[in-house]
């Protein structure tokens, strides 16, 4: 069993490793979560070498600004060479479950713009089959019950994330009990449910590079 201190060190290791992918004089996409917090801390050392960042959440925006890194609106940026973000689960094909922090919609939008998605994660996130981590789904509040009934038909057990509103003013249903053998097909199918804003499967646009923190060092997977 890995201690919290060890896990934090692995997050810092992958965060530092991701700096090698940051091009000079670029605007980069930055995700959300505790691993990305480590990346933003590491990025501060490089802040004079980049133009700034596009952020996927209010949380990351505040942290970037506090460290003196300029934050751009995505609409004012036509291209992002890289997007660096964590994952709640990632499989060997680099498909992911994301949205544990509730920022999945903006994360998916920024990831869609980026040329390269670099996933940073400690080894606990690597799984053979996605679904042990409950799949987050952002839903328009008035559609919550309808969408929940549809999700039950998919074989899942949706639970409303209590006391949580997304940056877009919506709610999150966390779907338990799914064994996701075909993430690509499920991602498309969930998008067809009226009232679903976004689901936390990142399979159509998975990661291009996984930097995985292990006690023996950072492993790079493509
Ligand atoms: C936020 C996310 C995060 O990337 C995911 O939850 C991983 O977070 P952490 O690095 O704290 O484990 O998808 O919406």
PDB file of C-alpha atoms and ligand atoms in Angstrom:
ATOM      1  CA  UNK A   1       0.000   0.000   0.000  1.00  0.00           C
ATOM      2  CA  UNK A   2       1.396   3.372  -1.051  1.00  0.00           C
ATOM      3  CA  UNK A   3       1.495   6.184   1.529  1.00  0.00           C
ATOM      4  CA  UNK A   4       0.096   9.627   0.801  1.00  0.00           C
ATOM      5  CA  UNK A   5       3.630  11.052   1.027  1.00  0.00           C
ATOM      6  CA  UNK A   6       4.927   8.547  -1.555  1.00  0.00           C
ATOM      7  CA  UNK A   7       1.986   9.258  -3.856  1.00  0.00           C
ATOM      8  CA  UNK A   8       2.613  13.010  -3.603  1.00  0.00           C
ATOM      9  CA  UNK A   9       6.250  12.440  -4.576  1.00  0.00           C
ATOM     10  CA  UNK A  10       5.190  10.456  -7.650  1.00  0.00           C
ATOM     11  CA  UNK A  11       2.868  13.317  -8.642  1.00  0.00           C
ATOM     12  CA  UNK A  12       5.752  15.784  -8.310  1.00  0.00           C
ATOM     13  CA  UNK A  13       8.002  13.493 -10.388  1.00  0.00           C
ATOM     14  CA  UNK A  14       5.551  13.302 -13.315  1.00  0.00           C
ATOM     15  CA  UNK A  15       4.827  17.022 -13.052  1.00  0.00           C
ATOM     16  CA  UNK A  16       8.530  17.814 -13.475  1.00  0.00           C
ATOM     17  CA  UNK A  17       8.847  15.277 -16.312  1.00  0.00           C
ATOM     18  CA  UNK A  18       6.053  17.053 -18.196  1.00  0.00           C
ATOM     19  CA  UNK A  19       8.118  20.272 -18.312  1.00  0.00           C
ATOM     20  CA  UNK A  20      10.255  18.668 -21.039  1.00  0.00           C
ATOM     21  CA  UNK A  21       7.219  18.795 -23.362  1.00  0.00           C
ATOM     22  CA  UNK A  22       6.590  22.531 -22.901  1.00  0.00           C
ATOM     23  CA  UNK A  23       7.758  24.409 -26.030  1.00  0.00           C
ATOM     24  CA  UNK A  24       9.566  27.748 -25.679  1.00  0.00           C
ATOM     25  CA  UNK A  25       7.413  30.853 -26.115  1.00  0.00           C
ATOM     26  CA  UNK A  26       4.165  28.863 -26.253  1.00  0.00           C
ATOM     27  CA  UNK A  27       0.696  29.052 -24.767  1.00  0.00           C
ATOM     28  CA  UNK A  28      -0.122  25.674 -23.247  1.00  0.00           C
ATOM     29  CA  UNK A  29      -3.295  23.991 -22.001  1.00  0.00           C
ATOM     30  CA  UNK A  30      -3.402  23.230 -18.297  1.00  0.00           C
ATOM     31  CA  UNK A  31      -5.873  20.836 -16.662  1.00  0.00           C
ATOM     32  CA  UNK A  32      -7.170  20.438 -13.143  1.00  0.00           C
ATOM     33  CA  UNK A  33      -6.466  18.394 -10.028  1.00  0.00           C
ATOM     34  CA  UNK A  34      -3.818  17.662  -7.434  1.00  0.00           C
ATOM     35  CA  UNK A  35      -1.319  16.297  -9.997  1.00  0.00           C
ATOM     36  CA  UNK A  36      -1.805  19.366 -12.168  1.00  0.00           C
ATOM     37  CA  UNK A  37      -1.300  21.531  -9.071  1.00  0.00           C
ATOM     38  CA  UNK A  38       2.199  19.990  -8.888  1.00  0.00           C
ATOM     39  CA  UNK A  39       2.663  20.729 -12.600  1.00  0.00           C
ATOM     40  CA  UNK A  40       1.659  24.385 -12.136  1.00  0.00           C
ATOM     41  CA  UNK A  41       4.144  24.681  -9.250  1.00  0.00           C
ATOM     42  CA  UNK A  42       6.881  23.239 -11.486  1.00  0.00           C
ATOM     43  CA  UNK A  43       5.834  25.476 -14.395  1.00  0.00           C
ATOM     44  CA  UNK A  44       6.438  28.569 -12.275  1.00  0.00           C
ATOM     45  CA  UNK A  45      10.210  28.008 -12.755  1.00  0.00           C
ATOM     46  CA  UNK A  46       9.654  28.200 -16.511  1.00  0.00           C
ATOM     47  CA  UNK A  47       7.210  31.070 -16.568  1.00  0.00           C
ATOM     48  CA  UNK A  48       9.623  33.473 -18.302  1.00  0.00           C
ATOM     49  CA  UNK A  49       9.980  30.955 -21.157  1.00  0.00           C
ATOM     50  CA  UNK A  50       6.264  30.639 -22.015  1.00  0.00           C
ATOM     51  CA  UNK A  51       3.658  33.173 -23.087  1.00  0.00           C
ATOM     52  CA  UNK A  52       1.034  31.739 -20.780  1.00  0.00           C
ATOM     53  CA  UNK A  53      -1.689  29.139 -20.394  1.00  0.00           C
ATOM     54  CA  UNK A  54      -5.294  28.280 -21.136  1.00  0.00           C
ATOM     55  CA  UNK A  55      -6.865  26.753 -18.062  1.00  0.00           C
ATOM     56  CA  UNK A  56      -9.621  24.146 -17.726  1.00  0.00           C
ATOM     57  CA  UNK A  57     -11.001  25.396 -14.398  1.00  0.00           C
ATOM     58  CA  UNK A  58     -11.369  28.346 -12.062  1.00  0.00           C
ATOM     59  CA  UNK A  59      -9.201  26.456  -9.572  1.00  0.00           C
ATOM     60  CA  UNK A  60      -6.248  26.170 -11.968  1.00  0.00           C
ATOM     61  CA  UNK A  61      -6.773  29.717 -13.240  1.00  0.00           C
ATOM     62  CA  UNK A  62      -6.400  31.103  -9.719  1.00  0.00           C
ATOM     63  CA  UNK A  63      -3.254  29.056  -9.105  1.00  0.00           C
ATOM     64  CA  UNK A  64      -1.660  30.018 -12.428  1.00  0.00           C
ATOM     65  CA  UNK A  65      -2.355  33.701 -11.862  1.00  0.00           C
ATOM     66  CA  UNK A  66      -1.075  33.566  -8.287  1.00  0.00           C
ATOM     67  CA  UNK A  67       2.257  32.304  -9.645  1.00  0.00           C
ATOM     68  CA  UNK A  68       2.409  35.093 -12.238  1.00  0.00           C
ATOM     69  CA  UNK A  69       1.479  33.007 -15.303  1.00  0.00           C
ATOM     70  CA  UNK A  70      -0.824  34.791 -17.740  1.00  0.00           C
ATOM     71  CA  UNK A  71      -4.113  32.999 -18.405  1.00  0.00           C
ATOM     72  CA  UNK A  72      -5.708  33.348 -21.847  1.00  0.00           C
ATOM     73  CA  UNK A  73      -9.325  32.769 -22.886  1.00  0.00           C
ATOM     74  CA  UNK A  74      -9.490  29.719 -25.179  1.00  0.00           C
ATOM     75  CA  UNK A  75     -11.434  31.752 -27.737  1.00  0.00           C
ATOM     76  CA  UNK A  76      -8.458  34.068 -28.189  1.00  0.00           C
ATOM     77  CA  UNK A  77      -6.043  31.206 -28.914  1.00  0.00           C
ATOM     78  CA  UNK A  78      -6.108  29.287 -32.198  1.00  0.00           C
ATOM     79  CA  UNK A  79      -3.714  26.517 -31.254  1.00  0.00           C
ATOM     80  CA  UNK A  80      -2.213  24.819 -28.230  1.00  0.00           C
ATOM     81  CA  UNK A  81       0.864  22.628 -28.777  1.00  0.00           C
ATOM     82  CA  UNK A  82       0.196  20.612 -25.624  1.00  0.00           C
ATOM     83  CA  UNK A  83      -2.426  20.008 -22.957  1.00  0.00           C
ATOM     84  CA  UNK A  84      -1.216  18.641 -19.618  1.00  0.00           C
ATOM     85  CA  UNK A  85      -3.763  17.019 -17.332  1.00  0.00           C
ATOM     86  CA  UNK A  86      -4.251  14.207 -14.829  1.00  0.00           C
ATOM     87  CA  UNK A  87      -6.732  11.338 -14.890  1.00  0.00           C
ATOM     88  CA  UNK A  88      -8.854   9.384 -12.455  1.00  0.00           C
ATOM     89  CA  UNK A  89      -8.160   6.199 -14.418  1.00  0.00           C
ATOM     90  CA  UNK A  90      -6.166   5.482 -17.561  1.00  0.00           C
ATOM     91  CA  UNK A  91      -5.938   2.224 -19.513  1.00  0.00           C
ATOM     92  CA  UNK A  92      -3.119   0.850 -21.649  1.00  0.00           C
ATOM     93  CA  UNK A  93      -4.658   2.407 -24.792  1.00  0.00           C
ATOM     94  CA  UNK A  94      -4.462   5.785 -23.001  1.00  0.00           C
ATOM     95  CA  UNK A  95      -8.244   6.157 -22.786  1.00  0.00           C
ATOM     96  CA  UNK A  96      -9.201   7.840 -19.518  1.00  0.00           C
ATOM     97  CA  UNK A  97     -11.900   8.534 -16.995  1.00  0.00           C
ATOM     98  CA  UNK A  98     -11.696  12.170 -15.928  1.00  0.00           C
ATOM     99  CA  UNK A  99     -13.896  14.571 -14.025  1.00  0.00           C
ATOM    100  CA  UNK A 100     -13.184  13.605 -10.423  1.00  0.00           C
ATOM    101  CA  UNK A 101     -12.640  17.330  -9.864  1.00  0.00           C
ATOM    102  CA  UNK A 102     -15.773  18.181 -11.836  1.00  0.00           C
ATOM    103  CA  UNK A 103     -13.999  20.106 -14.618  1.00  0.00           C
ATOM    104  CA  UNK A 104     -14.571  17.513 -17.360  1.00  0.00           C
ATOM    105  CA  UNK A 105     -16.380  19.690 -19.912  1.00  0.00           C
ATOM    106  CA  UNK A 106     -13.787  22.433 -20.056  1.00  0.00           C
ATOM    107  CA  UNK A 107     -11.060  19.790 -19.933  1.00  0.00           C
ATOM    108  CA  UNK A 108     -12.523  18.045 -22.977  1.00  0.00           C
ATOM    109  CA  UNK A 109     -12.789  21.330 -24.874  1.00  0.00           C
ATOM    110  CA  UNK A 110      -9.195  22.385 -24.164  1.00  0.00           C
ATOM    111  CA  UNK A 111      -7.977  18.852 -24.952  1.00  0.00           C
ATOM    112  CA  UNK A 112      -9.801  18.982 -28.319  1.00  0.00           C
ATOM    113  CA  UNK A 113      -7.857  22.105 -29.305  1.00  0.00           C
ATOM    114  CA  UNK A 114      -4.450  20.783 -28.224  1.00  0.00           C
ATOM    115  CA  UNK A 115      -2.140  18.974 -30.632  1.00  0.00           C
ATOM    116  CA  UNK A 116      -0.744  16.670 -27.933  1.00  0.00           C
ATOM    117  CA  UNK A 117      -2.429  15.475 -24.716  1.00  0.00           C
ATOM    118  CA  UNK A 118       0.094  14.651 -22.010  1.00  0.00           C
ATOM    119  CA  UNK A 119      -1.445  12.711 -19.146  1.00  0.00           C
ATOM    120  CA  UNK A 120       0.398  12.888 -15.838  1.00  0.00           C
ATOM    121  CA  UNK A 121      -0.520  10.299 -13.223  1.00  0.00           C
ATOM    122  CA  UNK A 122       0.871   8.188 -10.437  1.00  0.00           C
ATOM    123  CA  UNK A 123       0.843   4.427 -10.959  1.00  0.00           C
ATOM    124  CA  UNK A 124      -2.400   3.938  -8.982  1.00  0.00           C
ATOM    125  CA  UNK A 125      -4.334   5.405 -11.929  1.00  0.00           C
ATOM    126  CA  UNK A 126      -3.318   2.736 -14.469  1.00  0.00           C
ATOM    127  CA  UNK A 127      -6.042   0.057 -14.847  1.00  0.00           C
ATOM    128  CA  UNK A 128      -6.803  -2.836 -17.202  1.00  0.00           C
ATOM    129  CA  UNK A 129     -10.499  -1.941 -17.512  1.00  0.00           C
ATOM    130  CA  UNK A 130     -11.994   1.492 -16.848  1.00  0.00           C
ATOM    131  CA  UNK A 131     -14.951   1.837 -14.489  1.00  0.00           C
ATOM    132  CA  UNK A 132     -13.804   1.092 -10.983  1.00  0.00           C
ATOM    133  CA  UNK A 133     -13.709   4.877 -10.553  1.00  0.00           C
ATOM    134  CA  UNK A 134     -17.311   6.182 -10.862  1.00  0.00           C
ATOM    135  CA  UNK A 135     -17.811   7.819 -14.264  1.00  0.00           C
ATOM    136  CA  UNK A 136     -18.638  11.547 -13.877  1.00  0.00           C
ATOM    137  CA  UNK A 137     -21.329  12.946 -16.166  1.00  0.00           C
ATOM    138  CA  UNK A 138     -22.133  16.667 -16.299  1.00  0.00           C
ATOM    139  CA  UNK A 139     -25.875  17.181 -16.663  1.00  0.00           C
ATOM    140  CA  UNK A 140     -28.242  20.142 -17.108  1.00  0.00           C
ATOM    141  CA  UNK A 141     -29.943  20.422 -13.661  1.00  0.00           C
ATOM    142  CA  UNK A 142     -33.521  20.072 -14.954  1.00  0.00           C
ATOM    143  CA  UNK A 143     -32.602  16.864 -16.837  1.00  0.00           C
ATOM    144  CA  UNK A 144     -31.041  15.170 -13.799  1.00  0.00           C
ATOM    145  CA  UNK A 145     -33.776  12.576 -13.115  1.00  0.00           C
ATOM    146  CA  UNK A 146     -34.351  11.754 -16.770  1.00  0.00           C
ATOM    147  CA  UNK A 147     -30.637  11.247 -17.410  1.00  0.00           C
ATOM    148  CA  UNK A 148     -30.308   9.145 -14.250  1.00  0.00           C
ATOM    149  CA  UNK A 149     -33.032   6.778 -15.520  1.00  0.00           C
ATOM    150  CA  UNK A 150     -31.246   6.435 -18.858  1.00  0.00           C
ATOM    151  CA  UNK A 151     -27.960   5.677 -17.104  1.00  0.00           C
ATOM    152  CA  UNK A 152     -29.597   2.879 -15.109  1.00  0.00           C
ATOM    153  CA  UNK A 153     -30.605   1.369 -18.466  1.00  0.00           C
ATOM    154  CA  UNK A 154     -26.882   1.361 -19.351  1.00  0.00           C
ATOM    155  CA  UNK A 155     -26.289  -0.835 -16.295  1.00  0.00           C
ATOM    156  CA  UNK A 156     -24.853   1.881 -14.072  1.00  0.00           C
ATOM    157  CA  UNK A 157     -25.843   3.245 -10.697  1.00  0.00           C
ATOM    158  CA  UNK A 158     -25.896   7.065 -10.939  1.00  0.00           C
ATOM    159  CA  UNK A 159     -25.429   9.110  -7.762  1.00  0.00           C
ATOM    160  CA  UNK A 160     -25.808  12.873  -7.599  1.00  0.00           C
ATOM    161  CA  UNK A 161     -22.587  14.560  -6.463  1.00  0.00           C
ATOM    162  CA  UNK A 162     -23.856  16.303  -3.342  1.00  0.00           C
ATOM    163  CA  UNK A 163     -23.357  20.046  -2.842  1.00  0.00           C
ATOM    164  CA  UNK A 164     -21.465  20.432  -6.114  1.00  0.00           C
ATOM    165  CA  UNK A 165     -22.107  22.765  -9.048  1.00  0.00           C
ATOM    166  CA  UNK A 166     -19.764  22.804 -12.046  1.00  0.00           C
ATOM    167  CA  UNK A 167     -18.045  25.940 -13.357  1.00  0.00           C
ATOM    168  CA  UNK A 168     -20.822  25.876 -16.006  1.00  0.00           C
ATOM    169  CA  UNK A 169     -23.666  25.854 -13.449  1.00  0.00           C
ATOM    170  CA  UNK A 170     -24.579  22.185 -13.913  1.00  0.00           C
ATOM    171  CA  UNK A 171     -24.690  19.075 -11.708  1.00  0.00           C
ATOM    172  CA  UNK A 172     -22.606  15.886 -11.819  1.00  0.00           C
ATOM    173  CA  UNK A 173     -23.954  12.347 -11.770  1.00  0.00           C
ATOM    174  CA  UNK A 174     -21.237   9.865 -10.752  1.00  0.00           C
ATOM    175  CA  UNK A 175     -22.039   6.492 -12.307  1.00  0.00           C
ATOM    176  CA  UNK A 176     -20.945   3.494 -10.255  1.00  0.00           C
ATOM    177  CA  UNK A 177     -20.725  -0.135 -11.289  1.00  0.00           C
ATOM    178  CA  UNK A 178     -19.753   0.187 -14.960  1.00  0.00           C
ATOM    179  CA  UNK A 179     -17.254  -2.209 -16.544  1.00  0.00           C
ATOM    180  CA  UNK A 180     -16.143  -0.190 -19.539  1.00  0.00           C
ATOM    181  CA  UNK A 181     -14.684  -2.608 -22.071  1.00  0.00           C
ATOM    182  CA  UNK A 182     -15.334  -0.333 -25.073  1.00  0.00           C
ATOM    183  CA  UNK A 183     -14.776   3.263 -23.861  1.00  0.00           C
ATOM    184  CA  UNK A 184     -14.995   4.765 -27.366  1.00  0.00           C
ATOM    185  CA  UNK A 185     -18.489   3.369 -28.072  1.00  0.00           C
ATOM    186  CA  UNK A 186     -19.799   4.168 -24.583  1.00  0.00           C
ATOM    187  CA  UNK A 187     -18.492   7.735 -24.812  1.00  0.00           C
ATOM    188  CA  UNK A 188     -20.450   8.292 -28.046  1.00  0.00           C
ATOM    189  CA  UNK A 189     -23.600   6.603 -26.690  1.00  0.00           C
ATOM    190  CA  UNK A 190     -23.668   8.679 -23.492  1.00  0.00           C
ATOM    191  CA  UNK A 191     -23.344  11.853 -25.554  1.00  0.00           C
ATOM    192  CA  UNK A 192     -26.659  10.973 -27.240  1.00  0.00           C
ATOM    193  CA  UNK A 193     -28.672  11.271 -24.002  1.00  0.00           C
ATOM    194  CA  UNK A 194     -30.558  14.571 -24.031  1.00  0.00           C
ATOM    195  CA  UNK A 195     -29.508  16.681 -21.057  1.00  0.00           C
ATOM    196  CA  UNK A 196     -25.962  15.294 -20.901  1.00  0.00           C
ATOM    197  CA  UNK A 197     -23.473  18.128 -21.348  1.00  0.00           C
ATOM    198  CA  UNK A 198     -20.369  15.957 -21.298  1.00  0.00           C
ATOM    199  CA  UNK A 199     -19.221  12.602 -19.994  1.00  0.00           C
ATOM    200  CA  UNK A 200     -15.897  11.839 -18.340  1.00  0.00           C
ATOM    201  CA  UNK A 201     -14.730   9.242 -20.860  1.00  0.00           C
ATOM    202  CA  UNK A 202     -11.780  10.529 -22.873  1.00  0.00           C
ATOM    203  CA  UNK A 203     -11.468   7.816 -25.513  1.00  0.00           C
ATOM    204  CA  UNK A 204     -12.172   9.568 -28.820  1.00  0.00           C
ATOM    205  CA  UNK A 205      -9.565  12.087 -27.740  1.00  0.00           C
ATOM    206  CA  UNK A 206      -7.410  10.055 -25.375  1.00  0.00           C
ATOM    207  CA  UNK A 207      -3.901  10.918 -24.234  1.00  0.00           C
ATOM    208  CA  UNK A 208      -0.986  10.882 -26.690  1.00  0.00           C
ATOM    209  CA  UNK A 209       1.619  10.433 -23.977  1.00  0.00           C
ATOM    210  CA  UNK A 210       1.253   9.020 -20.463  1.00  0.00           C
ATOM    211  CA  UNK A 211       3.874   9.973 -17.900  1.00  0.00           C
ATOM    212  CA  UNK A 212       3.356   7.420 -15.153  1.00  0.00           C
ATOM    213  CA  UNK A 213       4.962   7.909 -11.761  1.00  0.00           C
ATOM    214  CA  UNK A 214       6.396   4.718 -10.229  1.00  0.00           C
ATOM    215  CA  UNK A 215       8.806   4.182  -7.334  1.00  0.00           C
ATOM    216  CA  UNK A 216      11.433   3.264  -9.974  1.00  0.00           C
ATOM    217  CA  UNK A 217      11.024   6.501 -11.898  1.00  0.00           C
ATOM    218  CA  UNK A 218       8.730   8.034 -14.498  1.00  0.00           C
ATOM    219  CA  UNK A 219       7.621   5.648 -17.262  1.00  0.00           C
ATOM    220  CA  UNK A 220       6.636   7.115 -20.625  1.00  0.00           C
ATOM    221  CA  UNK A 221       3.885   5.318 -22.557  1.00  0.00           C
ATOM    222  CA  UNK A 222       2.515   6.147 -26.035  1.00  0.00           C
TER     223      UNK A 222
HETATM  224  C1  LIG B   1     -10.513  16.839 -12.795  1.00  0.00           C
HETATM  225  C2  LIG B   1      -9.807  15.681 -13.364  1.00  0.00           C
HETATM  226  C3  LIG B   1      -8.485  15.317 -12.776  1.00  0.00           C
HETATM  227  O1  LIG B   1      -7.557  15.247 -13.789  1.00  0.00           O
HETATM  228  C4  LIG B   1      -8.597  13.990 -12.106  1.00  0.00           C
HETATM  229  O2  LIG B   1      -9.640  14.059 -11.154  1.00  0.00           O
HETATM  230  C5  LIG B   1      -7.277  13.586 -11.431  1.00  0.00           C
HETATM  231  O3  LIG B   1      -7.048  14.400 -10.335  1.00  0.00           O
HETATM  232  P1  LIG B   1      -5.848  14.164  -9.342  1.00  0.00           P
HETATM  233  O4  LIG B   1      -4.614  14.565 -10.061  1.00  0.00           O
HETATM  234  O5  LIG B   1      -6.163  15.072  -8.163  1.00  0.00           O
HETATM  235  O6  LIG B   1      -5.873  12.724  -8.945  1.00  0.00           O
HETATM  236  O7  LIG B   1     -10.251  15.025 -14.267  1.00  0.00           O
HETATM  237  O8  LIG B   1     -11.777  17.021 -13.369  1.00  0.00           O
END
